[in-house]
mmCIF file with all atom_site columns, C-alpha atoms in Angstrom:
data_model
loop_
_atom_site.group_PDB
_atom_site.id
_atom_site.type_symbol
_atom_site.label_atom_id
_atom_site.label_alt_id
_atom_site.label_comp_id
_atom_site.label_asym_id
_atom_site.label_entity_id
_atom_site.label_seq_id
_atom_site.pdbx_PDB_ins_code
_atom_site.Cartn_x
_atom_site.Cartn_y
_atom_site.Cartn_z
_atom_site.occupancy
_atom_site.B_iso_or_equiv
_atom_site.pdbx_formal_charge
_atom_site.auth_seq_id
_atom_site.auth_comp_id
_atom_site.auth_asym_id
_atom_site.auth_atom_id
_atom_site.pdbx_PDB_model_num
ATOM 1   C CA . MET A 1 1   ? 90.189 170.850 141.698 1.00 41.00 ? 1   MET A CA 1
ATOM 2   C CA . ALA A 1 2   ? 86.852 169.142 141.114 1.00 46.00 ? 2   ALA A CA 1
ATOM 3   C CA . VAL A 1 3   ? 86.896 165.487 140.143 1.00 47.00 ? 3   VAL A CA 1
ATOM 4   C CA . LYS A 1 4   ? 85.106 164.914 136.869 1.00 61.00 ? 4   LYS A CA 1
ATOM 5   C CA . SER A 1 5   ? 82.837 161.890 136.797 1.00 79.00 ? 5   SER A CA 1
ATOM 6   C CA . ARG A 1 6   ? 83.026 161.646 133.019 1.00 90.00 ? 6   ARG A CA 1
ATOM 7   C CA . PRO A 1 7   ? 84.889 163.147 130.071 1.00 95.00 ? 7   PRO A CA 1
ATOM 8   C CA . LEU A 1 8   ? 83.687 166.296 128.337 1.00 97.00 ? 8   LEU A CA 1
ATOM 9   C CA . ARG A 1 9   ? 81.300 165.345 125.500 1.00 97.00 ? 9   ARG A CA 1
ATOM 10  C CA . ILE A 1 10  ? 81.581 167.407 122.334 1.00 98.00 ? 10  ILE A CA 1
ATOM 11  C CA . LEU A 1 11  ? 79.477 167.245 119.196 1.00 98.00 ? 11  LEU A CA 1
ATOM 12  C CA . LEU A 1 12  ? 81.246 168.526 116.073 1.00 97.00 ? 12  LEU A CA 1
ATOM 13  C CA . ALA A 1 13  ? 79.332 169.363 112.911 1.00 95.00 ? 13  ALA A CA 1
ATOM 14  C CA . LYS A 1 14  ? 79.594 170.875 109.458 1.00 91.00 ? 14  LYS A CA 1
ATOM 15  C CA . LEU A 1 15  ? 76.534 172.904 108.454 1.00 89.00 ? 15  LEU A CA 1
ATOM 16  C CA . GLY A 1 16  ? 75.097 173.268 104.980 1.00 80.00 ? 16  GLY A CA 1
ATOM 17  C CA . MET A 1 17  ? 77.053 172.556 101.853 1.00 79.00 ? 17  MET A CA 1
ATOM 18  C CA . ASP A 1 18  ? 80.459 173.069 103.511 1.00 73.00 ? 18  ASP A CA 1
ATOM 19  C CA . THR A 1 19  ? 82.402 169.872 102.817 1.00 73.00 ? 19  THR A CA 1
ATOM 20  C CA . HIS A 1 20  ? 85.888 170.943 103.921 1.00 79.00 ? 20  HIS A CA 1
ATOM 21  C CA . THR A 1 21  ? 86.801 168.412 106.601 1.00 85.00 ? 21  THR A CA 1
ATOM 22  C CA . VAL A 1 22  ? 90.530 168.872 107.267 1.00 88.00 ? 22  VAL A CA 1
ATOM 23  C CA . GLY A 1 23  ? 90.068 171.418 110.059 1.00 88.00 ? 23  GLY A CA 1
ATOM 24  C CA . VAL A 1 24  ? 87.300 169.583 111.895 1.00 91.00 ? 24  VAL A CA 1
ATOM 25  C CA . THR A 1 25  ? 89.267 166.325 111.612 1.00 93.00 ? 25  THR A CA 1
ATOM 26  C CA . VAL A 1 26  ? 92.346 167.940 113.157 1.00 94.00 ? 26  VAL A CA 1
ATOM 27  C CA . ILE A 1 27  ? 90.225 169.409 115.968 1.00 95.00 ? 27  ILE A CA 1
ATOM 28  C CA . ALA A 1 28  ? 88.473 166.081 116.610 1.00 96.00 ? 28  ALA A CA 1
ATOM 29  C CA . HIS A 1 29  ? 91.819 164.319 116.883 1.00 97.00 ? 29  HIS A CA 1
ATOM 30  C CA . ALA A 1 30  ? 93.242 166.935 119.281 1.00 97.00 ? 30  ALA A CA 1
ATOM 31  C CA . LEU A 1 31  ? 90.154 166.786 121.505 1.00 98.00 ? 31  LEU A CA 1
ATOM 32  C CA . ARG A 1 32  ? 90.211 162.995 121.612 1.00 98.00 ? 32  ARG A CA 1
ATOM 33  C CA . GLU A 1 33  ? 93.920 163.023 122.427 1.00 97.00 ? 33  GLU A CA 1
ATOM 34  C CA . ALA A 1 34  ? 93.070 165.328 125.362 1.00 97.00 ? 34  ALA A CA 1
ATOM 35  C CA . GLY A 1 35  ? 90.632 162.715 126.701 1.00 97.00 ? 35  GLY A CA 1
ATOM 36  C CA . MET A 1 36  ? 87.407 164.305 125.485 1.00 97.00 ? 36  MET A CA 1
ATOM 37  C CA . GLU A 1 37  ? 84.589 162.308 123.922 1.00 98.00 ? 37  GLU A CA 1
ATOM 38  C CA . VAL A 1 38  ? 83.935 163.530 120.381 1.00 98.00 ? 38  VAL A CA 1
ATOM 39  C CA . ILE A 1 39  ? 80.833 162.837 118.314 1.00 97.00 ? 39  ILE A CA 1
ATOM 40  C CA . PHE A 1 40  ? 81.025 163.947 114.669 1.00 95.00 ? 40  PHE A CA 1
ATOM 41  C CA . THR A 1 41  ? 77.650 164.285 112.965 1.00 93.00 ? 41  THR A CA 1
ATOM 42  C CA . GLY A 1 42  ? 79.141 164.362 109.506 1.00 85.00 ? 42  GLY A CA 1
ATOM 43  C CA . LEU A 1 43  ? 78.612 166.714 106.603 1.00 87.00 ? 43  LEU A CA 1
ATOM 44  C CA . LYS A 1 44  ? 75.648 168.685 105.286 1.00 89.00 ? 44  LYS A CA 1
ATOM 45  C CA . GLN A 1 45  ? 73.883 169.095 108.621 1.00 93.00 ? 45  GLN A CA 1
ATOM 46  C CA . THR A 1 46  ? 71.090 171.564 109.271 1.00 94.00 ? 46  THR A CA 1
ATOM 47  C CA . PRO A 1 47  ? 70.857 173.504 112.538 1.00 96.00 ? 47  PRO A CA 1
ATOM 48  C CA . GLU A 1 48  ? 67.805 171.381 113.400 1.00 97.00 ? 48  GLU A CA 1
ATOM 49  C CA . MET A 1 49  ? 69.769 168.165 112.873 1.00 96.00 ? 49  MET A CA 1
ATOM 50  C CA . VAL A 1 50  ? 72.636 169.404 115.033 1.00 97.00 ? 50  VAL A CA 1
ATOM 51  C CA . VAL A 1 51  ? 70.330 170.420 117.882 1.00 98.00 ? 51  VAL A CA 1
ATOM 52  C CA . ALA A 1 52  ? 68.494 167.085 117.740 1.00 98.00 ? 52  ALA A CA 1
ATOM 53  C CA . ALA A 1 53  ? 71.815 165.210 117.891 1.00 97.00 ? 53  ALA A CA 1
ATOM 54  C CA . ALA A 1 54  ? 73.119 167.421 120.706 1.00 98.00 ? 54  ALA A CA 1
ATOM 55  C CA . VAL A 1 55  ? 70.021 166.800 122.818 1.00 97.00 ? 55  VAL A CA 1
ATOM 56  C CA . GLN A 1 56  ? 69.924 163.076 122.034 1.00 97.00 ? 56  GLN A CA 1
ATOM 57  C CA . GLU A 1 57  ? 73.625 162.629 122.831 1.00 97.00 ? 57  GLU A CA 1
ATOM 58  C CA . GLY A 1 58  ? 73.521 164.807 125.942 1.00 96.00 ? 58  GLY A CA 1
ATOM 59  C CA . VAL A 1 59  ? 76.617 166.751 124.935 1.00 98.00 ? 59  VAL A CA 1
ATOM 60  C CA . ASP A 1 60  ? 78.269 169.544 126.877 1.00 98.00 ? 60  ASP A CA 1
ATOM 61  C CA . VAL A 1 61  ? 79.620 171.398 123.838 1.00 98.00 ? 61  VAL A CA 1
ATOM 62  C CA . VAL A 1 62  ? 78.565 171.885 120.223 1.00 98.00 ? 62  VAL A CA 1
ATOM 63  C CA . GLY A 1 63  ? 81.398 172.849 117.891 1.00 97.00 ? 63  GLY A CA 1
ATOM 64  C CA . ILE A 1 64  ? 80.708 174.072 114.381 1.00 95.00 ? 64  ILE A CA 1
ATOM 65  C CA . SER A 1 65  ? 83.401 174.192 111.722 1.00 92.00 ? 65  SER A CA 1
ATOM 66  C CA . THR A 1 66  ? 82.605 176.748 109.053 1.00 89.00 ? 66  THR A CA 1
ATOM 67  C CA . LEU A 1 67  ? 84.406 177.687 105.864 1.00 81.00 ? 67  LEU A CA 1
ATOM 68  C CA . SER A 1 68  ? 81.533 178.398 103.503 1.00 72.00 ? 68  SER A CA 1
ATOM 69  C CA . ALA A 1 69  ? 80.372 181.883 104.593 1.00 77.00 ? 69  ALA A CA 1
ATOM 70  C CA . GLY A 1 70  ? 76.973 180.665 105.782 1.00 85.00 ? 70  GLY A CA 1
ATOM 71  C CA . HIS A 1 71  ? 77.836 181.332 109.418 1.00 91.00 ? 71  HIS A CA 1
ATOM 72  C CA . MET A 1 72  ? 75.832 184.565 109.738 1.00 92.00 ? 72  MET A CA 1
ATOM 73  C CA . ARG A 1 73  ? 72.613 182.733 108.988 1.00 92.00 ? 73  ARG A CA 1
ATOM 74  C CA . SER A 1 74  ? 73.231 179.263 110.428 1.00 94.00 ? 74  SER A CA 1
ATOM 75  C CA . LEU A 1 75  ? 75.014 180.010 113.723 1.00 96.00 ? 75  LEU A CA 1
ATOM 76  C CA . PRO A 1 76  ? 72.415 182.429 115.160 1.00 97.00 ? 76  PRO A CA 1
ATOM 77  C CA . LYS A 1 77  ? 69.685 179.971 114.160 1.00 97.00 ? 77  LYS A CA 1
ATOM 78  C CA . LEU A 1 78  ? 71.575 177.125 115.848 1.00 97.00 ? 78  LEU A CA 1
ATOM 79  C CA . ALA A 1 79  ? 71.997 179.161 119.055 1.00 98.00 ? 79  ALA A CA 1
ATOM 80  C CA . ARG A 1 80  ? 68.276 179.990 119.078 1.00 98.00 ? 80  ARG A CA 1
ATOM 81  C CA . LEU A 1 81  ? 67.270 176.371 118.487 1.00 98.00 ? 81  LEU A CA 1
ATOM 82  C CA . LEU A 1 82  ? 69.534 175.181 121.317 1.00 98.00 ? 82  LEU A CA 1
ATOM 83  C CA . ARG A 1 83  ? 67.816 177.623 123.688 1.00 97.00 ? 83  ARG A CA 1
ATOM 84  C CA . GLU A 1 84  ? 64.365 176.570 122.463 1.00 97.00 ? 84  GLU A CA 1
ATOM 85  C CA . ALA A 1 85  ? 65.278 172.912 123.014 1.00 97.00 ? 85  ALA A CA 1
ATOM 86  C CA . GLY A 1 86  ? 66.224 173.663 126.624 1.00 96.00 ? 86  GLY A CA 1
ATOM 87  C CA . ALA A 1 87  ? 69.911 173.177 125.893 1.00 96.00 ? 87  ALA A CA 1
ATOM 88  C CA . GLN A 1 88  ? 70.988 176.724 126.758 1.00 92.00 ? 88  GLN A CA 1
ATOM 89  C CA . ASP A 1 89  ? 73.672 175.289 129.081 1.00 95.00 ? 89  ASP A CA 1
ATOM 90  C CA . VAL A 1 90  ? 75.424 173.657 126.116 1.00 97.00 ? 90  VAL A CA 1
ATOM 91  C CA . LEU A 1 91  ? 78.520 175.644 125.149 1.00 98.00 ? 91  LEU A CA 1
ATOM 92  C CA . LEU A 1 92  ? 78.396 176.701 121.482 1.00 98.00 ? 92  LEU A CA 1
ATOM 93  C CA . VAL A 1 93  ? 81.739 177.264 119.793 1.00 98.00 ? 93  VAL A CA 1
ATOM 94  C CA . ALA A 1 94  ? 82.605 177.874 116.181 1.00 96.00 ? 94  ALA A CA 1
ATOM 95  C CA . GLY A 1 95  ? 85.796 177.779 114.208 1.00 93.00 ? 95  GLY A CA 1
ATOM 96  C CA . GLY A 1 96  ? 87.116 178.309 110.740 1.00 90.00 ? 96  GLY A CA 1
ATOM 97  C CA . VAL A 1 97  ? 86.697 181.295 108.471 1.00 89.00 ? 97  VAL A CA 1
ATOM 98  C CA . VAL A 1 98  ? 84.732 183.856 110.479 1.00 92.00 ? 98  VAL A CA 1
ATOM 99  C CA . PRO A 1 99  ? 85.631 187.458 109.595 1.00 93.00 ? 99  PRO A CA 1
ATOM 100 C CA . GLU A 1 100 ? 86.434 189.714 112.548 1.00 94.00 ? 100 GLU A CA 1
ATOM 101 C CA . GLU A 1 101 ? 83.525 192.035 111.759 1.00 96.00 ? 101 GLU A CA 1
ATOM 102 C CA . ASP A 1 102 ? 81.046 189.132 112.009 1.00 95.00 ? 102 ASP A CA 1
ATOM 103 C CA . GLN A 1 103 ? 82.248 187.901 115.397 1.00 96.00 ? 103 GLN A CA 1
ATOM 104 C CA . PRO A 1 104 ? 80.486 190.428 117.700 1.00 97.00 ? 104 PRO A CA 1
ATOM 105 C CA . VAL A 1 105 ? 77.163 189.749 115.966 1.00 96.00 ? 105 VAL A CA 1
ATOM 106 C CA . LEU A 1 106 ? 77.605 186.006 116.419 1.00 97.00 ? 106 LEU A CA 1
ATOM 107 C CA . ILE A 1 107 ? 78.588 186.369 120.080 1.00 97.00 ? 107 ILE A CA 1
ATOM 108 C CA . GLU A 1 108 ? 75.514 188.544 120.655 1.00 97.00 ? 108 GLU A CA 1
ATOM 109 C CA . ALA A 1 109 ? 73.392 185.847 118.964 1.00 97.00 ? 109 ALA A CA 1
ATOM 110 C CA . GLY A 1 110 ? 74.634 183.190 121.388 1.00 97.00 ? 110 GLY A CA 1
ATOM 111 C CA . VAL A 1 111 ? 77.890 181.759 120.080 1.00 98.00 ? 111 VAL A CA 1
ATOM 112 C CA . ASP A 1 112 ? 80.062 181.449 123.182 1.00 98.00 ? 112 ASP A CA 1
ATOM 113 C CA . ARG A 1 113 ? 83.493 181.429 121.527 1.00 98.00 ? 113 ARG A CA 1
ATOM 114 C CA . ILE A 1 114 ? 84.934 181.716 118.030 1.00 97.00 ? 114 ILE A CA 1
ATOM 115 C CA . PHE A 1 115 ? 88.285 180.243 117.033 1.00 96.00 ? 115 PHE A CA 1
ATOM 116 C CA . THR A 1 116 ? 89.531 181.583 113.719 1.00 92.00 ? 116 THR A CA 1
ATOM 117 C CA . MET A 1 117 ? 91.415 179.562 111.164 1.00 89.00 ? 117 MET A CA 1
ATOM 118 C CA . GLY A 1 118 ? 94.944 178.826 112.289 1.00 91.00 ? 118 GLY A CA 1
ATOM 119 C CA . THR A 1 119 ? 94.189 178.778 116.028 1.00 95.00 ? 119 THR A CA 1
ATOM 120 C CA . ASP A 1 120 ? 96.564 176.396 117.788 1.00 96.00 ? 120 ASP A CA 1
ATOM 121 C CA . THR A 1 121 ? 94.695 173.266 118.858 1.00 96.00 ? 121 THR A CA 1
ATOM 122 C CA . ARG A 1 122 ? 96.285 173.578 122.312 1.00 97.00 ? 122 ARG A CA 1
ATOM 123 C CA . GLU A 1 123 ? 94.436 176.885 122.757 1.00 98.00 ? 123 GLU A CA 1
ATOM 124 C CA . ILE A 1 124 ? 91.127 175.215 121.911 1.00 98.00 ? 124 ILE A CA 1
ATOM 125 C CA . VAL A 1 125 ? 91.805 172.251 124.202 1.00 98.00 ? 125 VAL A CA 1
ATOM 126 C CA . GLY A 1 126 ? 92.873 174.599 127.008 1.00 97.00 ? 126 GLY A CA 1
ATOM 127 C CA . PHE A 1 127 ? 89.766 176.735 126.652 1.00 98.00 ? 127 PHE A CA 1
ATOM 128 C CA . LEU A 1 128 ? 87.478 173.696 126.765 1.00 98.00 ? 128 LEU A CA 1
ATOM 129 C CA . GLU A 1 129 ? 89.330 172.145 129.712 1.00 97.00 ? 129 GLU A CA 1
ATOM 130 C CA . ASP A 1 130 ? 89.062 175.405 131.650 1.00 96.00 ? 130 ASP A CA 1
ATOM 131 C CA . TRP A 1 131 ? 85.371 175.721 130.837 1.00 97.00 ? 131 TRP A CA 1
ATOM 132 C CA . TRP A 1 132 ? 84.732 172.099 131.863 1.00 96.00 ? 132 TRP A CA 1
ATOM 133 C CA . GLU A 1 133 ? 86.653 172.576 135.108 1.00 93.00 ? 133 GLU A CA 1
ATOM 134 C CA . ASN A 1 134 ? 84.551 175.654 135.896 1.00 93.00 ? 134 ASN A CA 1
ATOM 135 C CA . GLN A 1 135 ? 81.363 173.699 135.104 1.00 89.00 ? 135 GLN A CA 1
ATOM 136 C CA . SER A 1 136 ? 82.480 170.853 137.358 1.00 74.00 ? 136 SER A CA 1
ATOM 137 C CA . SER A 1 137 ? 83.355 173.257 140.167 1.00 75.00 ? 137 SER A CA 1
ATOM 138 C CA . ALA A 1 138 ? 80.033 175.075 139.867 1.00 71.00 ? 138 ALA A CA 1
ATOM 139 C CA . THR A 1 139 ? 78.153 171.769 139.997 1.00 64.00 ? 139 THR A CA 1
ATOM 140 C CA . ALA A 1 140 ? 80.146 170.590 143.028 1.00 62.00 ? 140 ALA A CA 1
ATOM 141 C CA . ASN A 1 141 ? 79.461 173.885 144.840 1.00 64.00 ? 141 ASN A CA 1
ATOM 142 C CA . ALA A 1 142 ? 75.730 173.910 144.060 1.00 56.00 ? 142 ALA A CA 1
#
């Protein structure tokens, strides 16, 4: 097992006019309880604002909570902007209300993982811990 020199840094955001915060608050709490560093950008963010914050903060993961049906426009744009900013190694995850038929399109556009509403927080924490462990191992072996 690789020794991590620092905790996983995650930026959480709400894009557009989506102001439902219960889900993202629950996720933020679970991630912090698991020892991860969580930065919440707040409400009414644009993809450009999220990318700027992600680059400035040097995060490992960007997590978007979506309930307002704008995910098909905003998430592909966010993925593209991350790549253009040189942050293609930042894991992009989304959660909330994302219909099953939209998920393959979003994955193809660059969203790395989608957690639908009702996903157990332990599943999210486990996924991120596994990803971080793999990142740490890959860095140690490079």
